[in-house]
Amino acid sequence: MSGSRWLYLSKNLKVYKVPKPKNSKFKPIKELAGQEVLKVLLYYETFEKKPSKLLLLEFDRVTLDSEGFYELTQEEMEKALYNFNEFGFVTPEELAQRDVPLSLPIAPVLPTIQEKNTLYNYLKENINPLSHNAPYIMEERISALKRIHIEYIELIKKAVKLRC
């Protein structure tokens, strides 16, 4: 089986476990009202209903409202899929033929070194089985996000040359 867990990481490097959202609405955390946080989504395998192996991490920076509430809106979902929808399955030739000006891809959200270390420590203390491969999984995910971003930029460069 597999499972997932949401975490918020505040600017002062405190980790908050977030209950699973219902209808794309996250429970408010009053302590974080009005703050920007790193939202981390952990995907993992389970054994006997307990997390056993980390599979993937997703990152996003979100700003909580004045009550510490976050709701995943349609606009945010579209923003999250923007790069994939615009550049995922297109050739430079197809991109060059578009009538609209070419735009750059949205840069990936990546944790800072301090945020990564905080997450490693949190996993070690609170979900130890996930901490064993966390550094490898996190670094691989960050590398993949960077690589994909560079590929999209190169795609745009080729399309611009074809337009000239």
PDB file of N, CA, C and O in Angstrom, residues 64-92:
ATOM      1  N   LEU A  64      -0.482  31.293   3.842  1.00  0.00           N
ATOM      2  CA  LEU A  64      -1.706  31.002   4.583  1.00  0.00           C
ATOM      3  C   LEU A  64      -2.437  32.307   4.851  1.00  0.00           C
ATOM      4  O   LEU A  64      -1.827  33.368   4.978  1.00  0.00           O
ATOM      5  N   ASP A  65      -3.747  32.219   4.945  1.00  0.00           N
ATOM      6  CA  ASP A  65      -4.531  33.442   5.161  1.00  0.00           C
ATOM      7  C   ASP A  65      -4.428  33.911   6.609  1.00  0.00           C
ATOM      8  O   ASP A  65      -3.673  33.357   7.406  1.00  0.00           O
ATOM      9  N   SER A  66      -5.195  34.927   6.950  1.00  0.00           N
ATOM     10  CA  SER A  66      -5.106  35.554   8.274  1.00  0.00           C
ATOM     11  C   SER A  66      -5.532  34.626   9.410  1.00  0.00           C
ATOM     12  O   SER A  66      -5.308  34.933  10.576  1.00  0.00           O
ATOM     13  N   GLU A  67      -6.117  33.484   9.071  1.00  0.00           N
ATOM     14  CA  GLU A  67      -6.506  32.505  10.093  1.00  0.00           C
ATOM     15  C   GLU A  67      -5.640  31.252  10.045  1.00  0.00           C
ATOM     16  O   GLU A  67      -5.913  30.280  10.738  1.00  0.00           O
ATOM     17  N   GLY A  68      -4.628  31.262   9.195  1.00  0.00           N
ATOM     18  CA  GLY A  68      -3.757  30.098   9.064  1.00  0.00           C
ATOM     19  C   GLY A  68      -4.335  29.025   8.169  1.00  0.00           C
ATOM     20  O   GLY A  68      -3.955  27.867   8.218  1.00  0.00           O
ATOM     21  N   PHE A  69      -5.239  29.441   7.278  1.00  0.00           N
ATOM     22  CA  PHE A  69      -5.988  28.527   6.423  1.00  0.00           C
ATOM     23  C   PHE A  69      -5.403  28.540   5.017  1.00  0.00           C
ATOM     24  O   PHE A  69      -4.982  29.572   4.518  1.00  0.00           O
ATOM     25  N   TYR A  70      -5.377  27.378   4.365  1.00  0.00           N
ATOM     26  CA  TYR A  70      -4.937  27.271   2.976  1.00  0.00           C
ATOM     27  C   TYR A  70      -5.929  26.418   2.215  1.00  0.00           C
ATOM     28  O   TYR A  70      -6.311  25.345   2.670  1.00  0.00           O
ATOM     29  N   GLU A  71      -6.327  26.931   1.050  1.00  0.00           N
ATOM     30  CA  GLU A  71      -7.228  26.176   0.186  1.00  0.00           C
ATOM     31  C   GLU A  71      -6.595  26.085  -1.192  1.00  0.00           C
ATOM     32  O   GLU A  71      -6.177  27.090  -1.766  1.00  0.00           O
ATOM     33  N   LEU A  72      -6.511  24.888  -1.705  1.00  0.00           N
ATOM     34  CA  LEU A  72      -5.972  24.658  -3.038  1.00  0.00           C
ATOM     35  C   LEU A  72      -7.043  25.056  -4.046  1.00  0.00           C
ATOM     36  O   LEU A  72      -8.072  24.403  -4.161  1.00  0.00           O
ATOM     37  N   THR A  73      -6.812  26.153  -4.749  1.00  0.00           N
ATOM     38  CA  THR A  73      -7.803  26.677  -5.691  1.00  0.00           C
ATOM     39  C   THR A  73      -7.533  26.157  -7.103  1.00  0.00           C
ATOM     40  O   THR A  73      -6.447  25.638  -7.391  1.00  0.00           O
ATOM     41  N   GLN A  74      -8.502  26.347  -7.957  1.00  0.00           N
ATOM     42  CA  GLN A  74      -8.352  25.972  -9.361  1.00  0.00           C
ATOM     43  C   GLN A  74      -7.182  26.728  -9.995  1.00  0.00           C
ATOM     44  O   GLN A  74      -6.405  26.159 -10.757  1.00  0.00           O
ATOM     45  N   GLU A  75      -7.038  27.993  -9.637  1.00  0.00           N
ATOM     46  CA  GLU A  75      -5.946  28.814 -10.164  1.00  0.00           C
ATOM     47  C   GLU A  75      -4.584  28.234  -9.775  1.00  0.00           C
ATOM     48  O   GLU A  75      -3.670  28.172 -10.599  1.00  0.00           O
ATOM     49  N   GLU A  76      -4.457  27.790  -8.531  1.00  0.00           N
ATOM     50  CA  GLU A  76      -3.184  27.210  -8.085  1.00  0.00           C
ATOM     51  C   GLU A  76      -2.917  25.868  -8.758  1.00  0.00           C
ATOM     52  O   GLU A  76      -1.776  25.537  -9.064  1.00  0.00           O
ATOM     53  N   MET A  77      -3.966  25.087  -8.991  1.00  0.00           N
ATOM     54  CA  MET A  77      -3.788  23.808  -9.684  1.00  0.00           C
ATOM     55  C   MET A  77      -3.338  24.051 -11.125  1.00  0.00           C
ATOM     56  O   MET A  77      -2.479  23.328 -11.647  1.00  0.00           O
ATOM     57  N   GLU A  78      -3.905  25.069 -11.774  1.00  0.00           N
ATOM     58  CA  GLU A  78      -3.495  25.403 -13.136  1.00  0.00           C
ATOM     59  C   GLU A  78      -2.050  25.890 -13.159  1.00  0.00           C
ATOM     60  O   GLU A  78      -1.295  25.544 -14.068  1.00  0.00           O
ATOM     61  N   LYS A  79      -1.666  26.679 -12.163  1.00  0.00           N
ATOM     62  CA  LYS A  79      -0.285  27.157 -12.075  1.00  0.00           C
ATOM     63  C   LYS A  79       0.676  25.980 -11.895  1.00  0.00           C
ATOM     64  O   LYS A  79       1.740  25.943 -12.504  1.00  0.00           O
ATOM     65  N   ALA A  80       0.280  25.019 -11.070  1.00  0.00           N
ATOM     66  CA  ALA A  80       1.125  23.852 -10.822  1.00  0.00           C
ATOM     67  C   ALA A  80       1.320  23.023 -12.097  1.00  0.00           C
ATOM     68  O   ALA A  80       2.362  22.404 -12.283  1.00  0.00           O
ATOM     69  N   LEU A  81       0.334  23.039 -12.971  1.00  0.00           N
ATOM     70  CA  LEU A  81       0.413  22.256 -14.211  1.00  0.00           C
ATOM     71  C   LEU A  81       0.854  23.082 -15.416  1.00  0.00           C
ATOM     72  O   LEU A  81       0.936  22.563 -16.520  1.00  0.00           O
ATOM     73  N   TYR A  82       1.122  24.369 -15.212  1.00  0.00           N
ATOM     74  CA  TYR A  82       1.452  25.265 -16.319  1.00  0.00           C
ATOM     75  C   TYR A  82       2.610  24.742 -17.166  1.00  0.00           C
ATOM     76  O   TYR A  82       2.491  24.625 -18.391  1.00  0.00           O
ATOM     77  N   ASN A  83       3.731  24.450 -16.543  1.00  0.00           N
ATOM     78  CA  ASN A  83       4.902  23.996 -17.300  1.00  0.00           C
ATOM     79  C   ASN A  83       4.593  22.745 -18.103  1.00  0.00           C
ATOM     80  O   ASN A  83       4.941  22.646 -19.271  1.00  0.00           O
ATOM     81  N   PHE A  84       3.943  21.801 -17.470  1.00  0.00           N
ATOM     82  CA  PHE A  84       3.624  20.542 -18.146  1.00  0.00           C
ATOM     83  C   PHE A  84       2.693  20.792 -19.325  1.00  0.00           C
ATOM     84  O   PHE A  84       2.904  20.282 -20.425  1.00  0.00           O
ATOM     85  N   ASN A  85       1.653  21.602 -19.113  1.00  0.00           N
ATOM     86  CA  ASN A  85       0.689  21.879 -20.183  1.00  0.00           C
ATOM     87  C   ASN A  85       1.306  22.663 -21.338  1.00  0.00           C
ATOM     88  O   ASN A  85       0.969  22.434 -22.495  1.00  0.00           O
ATOM     89  N   GLU A  86       2.199  23.598 -21.029  1.00  0.00           N
ATOM     90  CA  GLU A  86       2.797  24.445 -22.060  1.00  0.00           C
ATOM     91  C   GLU A  86       3.960  23.783 -22.791  1.00  0.00           C
ATOM     92  O   GLU A  86       4.144  24.002 -23.984  1.00  0.00           O
ATOM     93  N   PHE A  87       4.762  22.997 -22.086  1.00  0.00           N
ATOM     94  CA  PHE A  87       6.006  22.502 -22.655  1.00  0.00           C
ATOM     95  C   PHE A  87       6.165  20.983 -22.638  1.00  0.00           C
ATOM     96  O   PHE A  87       7.121  20.462 -23.204  1.00  0.00           O
ATOM     97  N   GLY A  88       5.245  20.270 -21.980  1.00  0.00           N
ATOM     98  CA  GLY A  88       5.409  18.840 -21.750  1.00  0.00           C
ATOM     99  C   GLY A  88       5.510  17.980 -22.994  1.00  0.00           C
ATOM    100  O   GLY A  88       6.367  17.125 -23.095  1.00  0.00           O
ATOM    101  N   PHE A  89       4.641  18.193 -23.958  1.00  0.00           N
ATOM    102  CA  PHE A  89       4.609  17.329 -25.138  1.00  0.00           C
ATOM    103  C   PHE A  89       4.634  18.150 -26.421  1.00  0.00           C
ATOM    104  O   PHE A  89       3.874  17.909 -27.340  1.00  0.00           O
ATOM    105  N   VAL A  90       5.534  19.118 -26.472  1.00  0.00           N
ATOM    106  CA  VAL A  90       5.608  19.992 -27.630  1.00  0.00           C
ATOM    107  C   VAL A  90       7.024  19.989 -28.173  1.00  0.00           C
ATOM    108  O   VAL A  90       7.991  19.883 -27.406  1.00  0.00           O
ATOM    109  N   THR A  91       7.142  20.075 -29.480  1.00  0.00           N
ATOM    110  CA  THR A  91       8.454  20.166 -30.110  1.00  0.00           C
ATOM    111  C   THR A  91       8.825  21.637 -30.258  1.00  0.00           C
ATOM    112  O   THR A  91       7.941  22.509 -30.209  1.00  0.00           O
ATOM    113  N   PRO A  92      10.097  21.934 -30.484  1.00  0.00           N
ATOM    114  CA  PRO A  92      10.468  23.334 -30.714  1.00  0.00           C
ATOM    115  C   PRO A  92       9.721  23.938 -31.910  1.00  0.00           C
ATOM    116  O   PRO A  92       9.332  25.102 -31.891  1.00  0.00           O
TER     117      PRO A  92
END
